[in-house]
CSV table of C-alpha atoms (C1' of nucleotides) in Angstrom, one decimal:
chain,number,residue,atom,x,y,z
A,1,UNK,CA,117.1,118.0,101.5
A,2,UNK,CA,116.1,115.4,104.1
A,3,UNK,CA,113.3,113.1,104.8
A,4,UNK,CA,112.2,115.5,107.5
A,5,UNK,CA,112.2,118.6,105.3
A,6,UNK,CA,110.0,116.8,102.8
A,7,UNK,CA,107.6,116.0,105.5
A,8,UNK,CA,107.5,119.6,106.7
A,9,UNK,CA,106.8,120.8,103.2
A,10,UNK,CA,104.0,118.3,102.6
A,11,UNK,CA,102.6,119.0,106.0
A,12,UNK,CA,102.5,122.7,105.3
A,13,UNK,CA,100.9,122.2,101.9
A,14,UNK,CA,98.2,119.7,102.9
A,15,UNK,CA,97.8,120.0,106.6
A,16,UNK,CA,96.9,117.2,109.0
A,17,UNK,CA,95.3,114.1,107.5
A,18,UNK,CA,94.6,112.0,110.6
A,19,UNK,CA,94.5,108.7,108.9
A,20,UNK,CA,93.3,105.9,108.7
A,21,UNK,CA,89.6,106.4,108.0
A,22,UNK,CA,87.8,103.6,109.8
A,23,UNK,CA,85.6,103.3,112.8
A,24,UNK,CA,87.6,100.6,114.6
A,25,UNK,CA,91.1,99.0,114.4
A,26,UNK,CA,89.5,95.9,113.0
A,27,UNK,CA,87.9,97.8,110.2
A,28,UNK,CA,91.3,99.3,109.5
A,29,UNK,CA,92.8,95.8,109.3
A,30,UNK,CA,90.1,94.7,106.9
A,31,UNK,CA,90.7,97.8,104.8
A,32,UNK,CA,94.4,97.1,104.6
A,33,UNK,CA,93.7,93.8,103.0
A,34,UNK,CA,91.0,95.1,100.7
A,35,UNK,CA,93.0,98.0,99.4
A,36,UNK,CA,95.7,95.9,97.9
A,37,UNK,CA,96.0,97.2,94.4
A,38,UNK,CA,92.6,98.8,94.6
A,39,UNK,CA,91.1,102.3,94.5
A,40,UNK,CA,90.0,103.3,98.0
A,41,UNK,CA,86.5,104.2,96.8
A,42,UNK,CA,86.0,100.6,95.9
A,43,UNK,CA,87.2,99.4,99.3
A,44,UNK,CA,84.7,101.8,101.0
A,45,UNK,CA,81.9,100.1,99.1
A,46,UNK,CA,83.0,96.7,100.2
A,47,UNK,CA,83.3,97.8,103.9
A,48,UNK,CA,79.9,99.4,103.7
A,49,UNK,CA,78.5,96.2,102.3
A,50,UNK,CA,80.1,94.1,105.1
A,51,UNK,CA,78.6,96.5,107.7
A,52,UNK,CA,75.2,96.3,106.1
A,53,UNK,CA,75.4,92.5,106.3
A,54,UNK,CA,76.4,92.9,110.0
A,55,UNK,CA,79.4,90.9,109.1
A,56,UNK,CA,82.3,93.2,109.9
A,57,UNK,CA,83.7,91.1,112.7
A,58,UNK,CA,86.5,88.5,112.7
A,59,UNK,CA,84.1,85.7,113.8
A,60,UNK,CA,81.5,86.4,111.1
A,61,UNK,CA,84.1,86.7,108.4
A,62,UNK,CA,85.9,83.6,109.5
A,63,UNK,CA,82.7,81.6,109.7
A,64,UNK,CA,80.9,82.5,106.5
A,65,UNK,CA,81.4,80.5,103.3
A,66,UNK,CA,84.1,82.0,101.1
A,67,UNK,CA,81.8,82.6,98.1
A,68,UNK,CA,79.4,84.6,100.4
A,69,UNK,CA,82.2,86.7,101.6
A,70,UNK,CA,83.5,87.2,98.1
A,71,UNK,CA,80.1,88.5,97.0
A,72,UNK,CA,80.1,91.0,99.8
A,73,UNK,CA,83.5,92.4,99.0
A,74,UNK,CA,83.0,92.2,95.2
A,75,UNK,CA,83.5,95.9,94.6
A,76,UNK,CA,87.0,95.8,96.0
A,77,UNK,CA,88.1,93.6,93.1
A,78,UNK,CA,90.1,90.4,93.3
A,79,UNK,CA,87.2,89.3,95.5
A,80,UNK,CA,88.0,85.5,95.5
A,81,UNK,CA,91.6,86.1,96.5
A,82,UNK,CA,90.7,88.7,99.1
A,83,UNK,CA,87.9,86.6,100.6
A,84,UNK,CA,90.5,83.9,101.3
A,85,UNK,CA,93.1,86.4,102.6
A,86,UNK,CA,90.5,88.0,104.8
A,87,UNK,CA,89.5,84.6,106.2
A,88,UNK,CA,93.2,83.6,106.7
A,89,UNK,CA,93.7,86.8,108.6
A,90,UNK,CA,90.6,86.5,110.7
A,91,UNK,CA,91.4,82.9,111.7
A,92,UNK,CA,94.8,83.9,112.8
A,93,UNK,CA,93.4,87.0,114.6
A,94,UNK,CA,91.0,84.9,116.5
A,95,UNK,CA,93.5,82.1,117.2
A,96,UNK,CA,95.7,84.7,118.9
A,97,UNK,CA,92.9,85.9,121.1
A,98,UNK,CA,91.8,88.9,119.2
A,99,UNK,CA,92.8,92.5,119.3
A,100,UNK,CA,93.2,93.0,123.0
A,101,UNK,CA,95.6,90.0,123.2
A,102,UNK,CA,97.6,91.2,120.2
A,103,UNK,CA,98.0,94.6,121.7
A,104,UNK,CA,100.2,93.0,124.4
A,105,UNK,CA,102.7,91.8,121.8
A,106,UNK,CA,105.9,93.7,121.2
A,107,UNK,CA,106.4,95.3,117.9
A,108,UNK,CA,108.7,92.7,116.4
A,109,UNK,CA,106.5,89.7,117.4
A,110,UNK,CA,103.4,91.4,116.1
A,111,UNK,CA,104.9,92.3,112.8
A,112,UNK,CA,106.2,88.7,112.5
A,113,UNK,CA,102.8,87.3,113.3
A,114,UNK,CA,101.0,89.5,110.8
A,115,UNK,CA,103.5,88.5,108.1
A,116,UNK,CA,102.9,84.8,108.8
A,117,UNK,CA,99.4,85.1,107.5
A,118,UNK,CA,99.0,84.0,103.9
A,119,UNK,CA,97.9,87.1,102.0
A,120,UNK,CA,99.5,89.7,104.4
A,121,UNK,CA,102.7,91.0,103.0
A,122,UNK,CA,105.0,93.8,104.0
A,123,UNK,CA,102.9,96.7,103.2
A,124,UNK,CA,99.6,95.3,104.5
A,125,UNK,CA,101.3,94.2,107.7
A,126,UNK,CA,102.8,97.7,108.2
A,127,UNK,CA,99.5,99.4,107.4
A,128,UNK,CA,98.0,97.3,110.2
A,129,UNK,CA,101.0,97.9,112.5
A,130,UNK,CA,100.8,101.7,112.1
A,131,UNK,CA,97.2,102.4,111.6
A,132,UNK,CA,95.5,99.7,113.7
A,133,UNK,CA,98.0,99.0,116.4
A,134,UNK,CA,99.7,102.4,116.4
A,135,UNK,CA,103.2,101.0,116.3
A,136,UNK,CA,106.1,103.1,115.0
A,137,UNK,CA,106.5,101.6,111.6
A,138,UNK,CA,107.1,103.5,108.4
A,139,UNK,CA,105.0,102.2,105.6
A,140,UNK,CA,106.7,101.9,102.2
A,141,UNK,CA,104.5,101.8,99.1
A,142,UNK,CA,104.9,102.5,95.4
A,143,UNK,CA,104.3,106.2,95.9
A,144,UNK,CA,106.9,106.5,98.6
A,145,UNK,CA,109.5,104.8,96.3
A,146,UNK,CA,108.6,107.0,93.4
A,147,UNK,CA,108.5,110.3,95.3
A,148,UNK,CA,111.8,109.8,97.0
A,149,UNK,CA,113.6,108.4,94.0
A,150,UNK,CA,112.5,111.4,92.1
A,151,UNK,CA,113.9,113.6,94.8
A,152,UNK,CA,117.0,111.5,94.6
A,153,UNK,CA,117.0,110.7,98.3
A,154,UNK,CA,116.9,107.0,97.5
A,155,UNK,CA,117.8,105.1,94.3
A,156,UNK,CA,114.5,103.2,94.2
A,157,UNK,CA,116.4,100.0,93.9
A,158,UNK,CA,116.5,99.3,97.6
A,159,UNK,CA,114.5,96.4,99.1
A,160,UNK,CA,111.5,97.0,101.3
A,161,UNK,CA,113.2,96.5,104.6
A,162,UNK,CA,116.3,98.5,103.7
A,163,UNK,CA,114.1,101.4,102.6
A,164,UNK,CA,111.9,101.2,105.7
A,165,UNK,CA,115.0,101.1,107.9
A,166,UNK,CA,116.6,104.2,106.4
A,167,UNK,CA,113.3,106.1,106.8
A,168,UNK,CA,113.0,105.0,110.4
A,169,UNK,CA,116.6,105.7,111.5
A,170,UNK,CA,116.6,109.0,109.7
A,171,UNK,CA,113.3,110.2,111.2
A,172,UNK,CA,114.0,108.9,114.7
A,173,UNK,CA,117.0,111.2,115.0
A,174,UNK,CA,114.9,114.3,115.4
A,175,UNK,CA,111.7,113.1,117.0
A,176,UNK,CA,112.0,111.8,120.6
A,177,UNK,CA,108.9,110.4,122.3
A,178,UNK,CA,107.4,107.2,121.0
A,179,UNK,CA,104.0,108.7,120.7
A,180,UNK,CA,105.2,111.5,118.4
A,181,UNK,CA,107.0,108.9,116.3
A,182,UNK,CA,103.7,107.1,115.5
A,183,UNK,CA,102.0,110.4,114.7
A,184,UNK,CA,104.8,111.4,112.4
A,185,UNK,CA,104.7,108.1,110.5
A,186,UNK,CA,101.0,108.2,110.4
A,187,UNK,CA,100.9,111.6,108.9
A,188,UNK,CA,103.8,111.1,106.6
A,189,UNK,CA,102.5,108.1,104.8
A,190,UNK,CA,99.0,109.8,104.4
A,191,UNK,CA,100.6,112.9,103.1
A,192,UNK,CA,102.6,111.0,100.4
A,193,UNK,CA,99.4,109.4,99.2
A,194,UNK,CA,97.5,112.6,99.2
A,195,UNK,CA,100.3,114.4,97.4
A,196,UNK,CA,100.5,111.7,94.7
A,197,UNK,CA,96.8,111.9,94.2
A,198,UNK,CA,96.9,115.7,94.0
A,199,UNK,CA,99.6,115.7,91.4
A,200,UNK,CA,97.9,113.0,89.4
A,201,UNK,CA,94.6,114.9,89.5
A,202,UNK,CA,96.3,117.9,88.0
A,203,UNK,CA,97.8,115.9,85.3
A,204,UNK,CA,95.9,112.7,84.8
A,205,UNK,CA,97.7,109.6,83.6
A,206,UNK,CA,101.0,111.4,83.4
A,207,UNK,CA,103.4,108.4,83.6
A,208,UNK,CA,106.1,110.6,85.0
A,209,UNK,CA,103.8,112.2,87.4
A,210,UNK,CA,105.9,115.4,87.6
A,211,UNK,CA,106.5,114.7,91.3
A,212,UNK,CA,109.9,116.2,91.4
A,213,UNK,CA,108.9,119.6,90.0
A,214,UNK,CA,105.7,119.9,91.8
A,215,UNK,CA,106.8,118.6,95.1
A,216,UNK,CA,106.9,121.6,97.4
A,217,UNK,CA,110.0,120.2,99.1
A,218,UNK,CA,111.9,120.1,95.8
A,219,UNK,CA,112.4,123.9,95.7
B,1,DG,C1',88.2,101.5,74.9
B,2,DT,C1',92.1,102.3,78.0
B,3,DC,C1',94.5,103.3,82.1
B,4,DC,C1',95.1,103.0,86.9
B,5,DA,C1',94.0,102.6,91.7
B,6,DG,C1',96.2,103.9,99.1
B,7,DG,C1',99.6,97.1,93.5
B,8,DG,C1',100.8,93.6,96.7
B,9,DT,C1',101.5,88.7,97.5
B,10,DT,C1',102.9,84.3,96.3
B,11,DC,C1',105.8,81.2,94.4
B,12,DG,C1',109.5,79.7,91.5
B,13,DT,C1',114.2,80.1,90.6
C,1,DA,C1',117.1,87.9,96.8
C,2,DC,C1',114.9,88.7,92.5
C,3,DG,C1',111.3,88.2,88.8
C,4,DA,C1',107.1,86.4,86.9
C,5,DA,C1',102.4,85.2,87.4
C,6,DC,C1',98.2,86.0,89.5
C,7,DC,C1',94.0,88.4,90.6
C,8,DA,C1',89.4,91.4,88.6
C,9,DT,C1',86.2,96.1,90.2
C,10,DG,C1',85.0,100.8,89.0
C,11,DG,C1',86.0,105.7,88.0
C,12,DA,C1',88.4,109.0,85.0
DNA sequence: GTCCAGGGTTCGT
DNA sequence: ACGAACCATGGA
């Protein structure tokens, strides 16, 4: 079994996901911060509320008082922390000249810049890299770790960067053009999340999640 | 009432 | 580099 065969099995079972749901790249970035440890349905409410307040722009978010922003994103949980994180991010974003300026940056610089923002860690930065800036970065999250350690393709003890690197080197062997690479990473991460959700829906609150047995790639 | 979510990020050691 | 502490809503 390989990373690629797991992808093919998931893809066959669930079909294309075309993530990330969001009208604009900026909305995707906001969603990446808001979804930290939070059910996506709660994030959607917060984004709707920002839109309703006509405040889903970097300038508006950066300019409003933190408590006001916190109230708007209340449904996403951790609202005080996330309000501050969102403002940190928007300030940085504006300081760099906004999206069009950031698009000119090379992958490494952009990733580094995102990580320099207080409140943006590995996964949030990589969500933004992949789903807002369409850079070839494989997102590692808790599901990814759990799934692949159950499949015994990784131990689960690896650090974030190590894991990301093994996925990227393994998957880049087979796929050639850069554009395809981004599409593959995009779909793969989405499929992992969908699969985890699917399994957990069948057997709610199963701490083991039965991923190994139910994963179509495990057979 | 309890568990968990597209749990991660920060900060101390 | 690793572990603890922190944050807080809403659906199942």
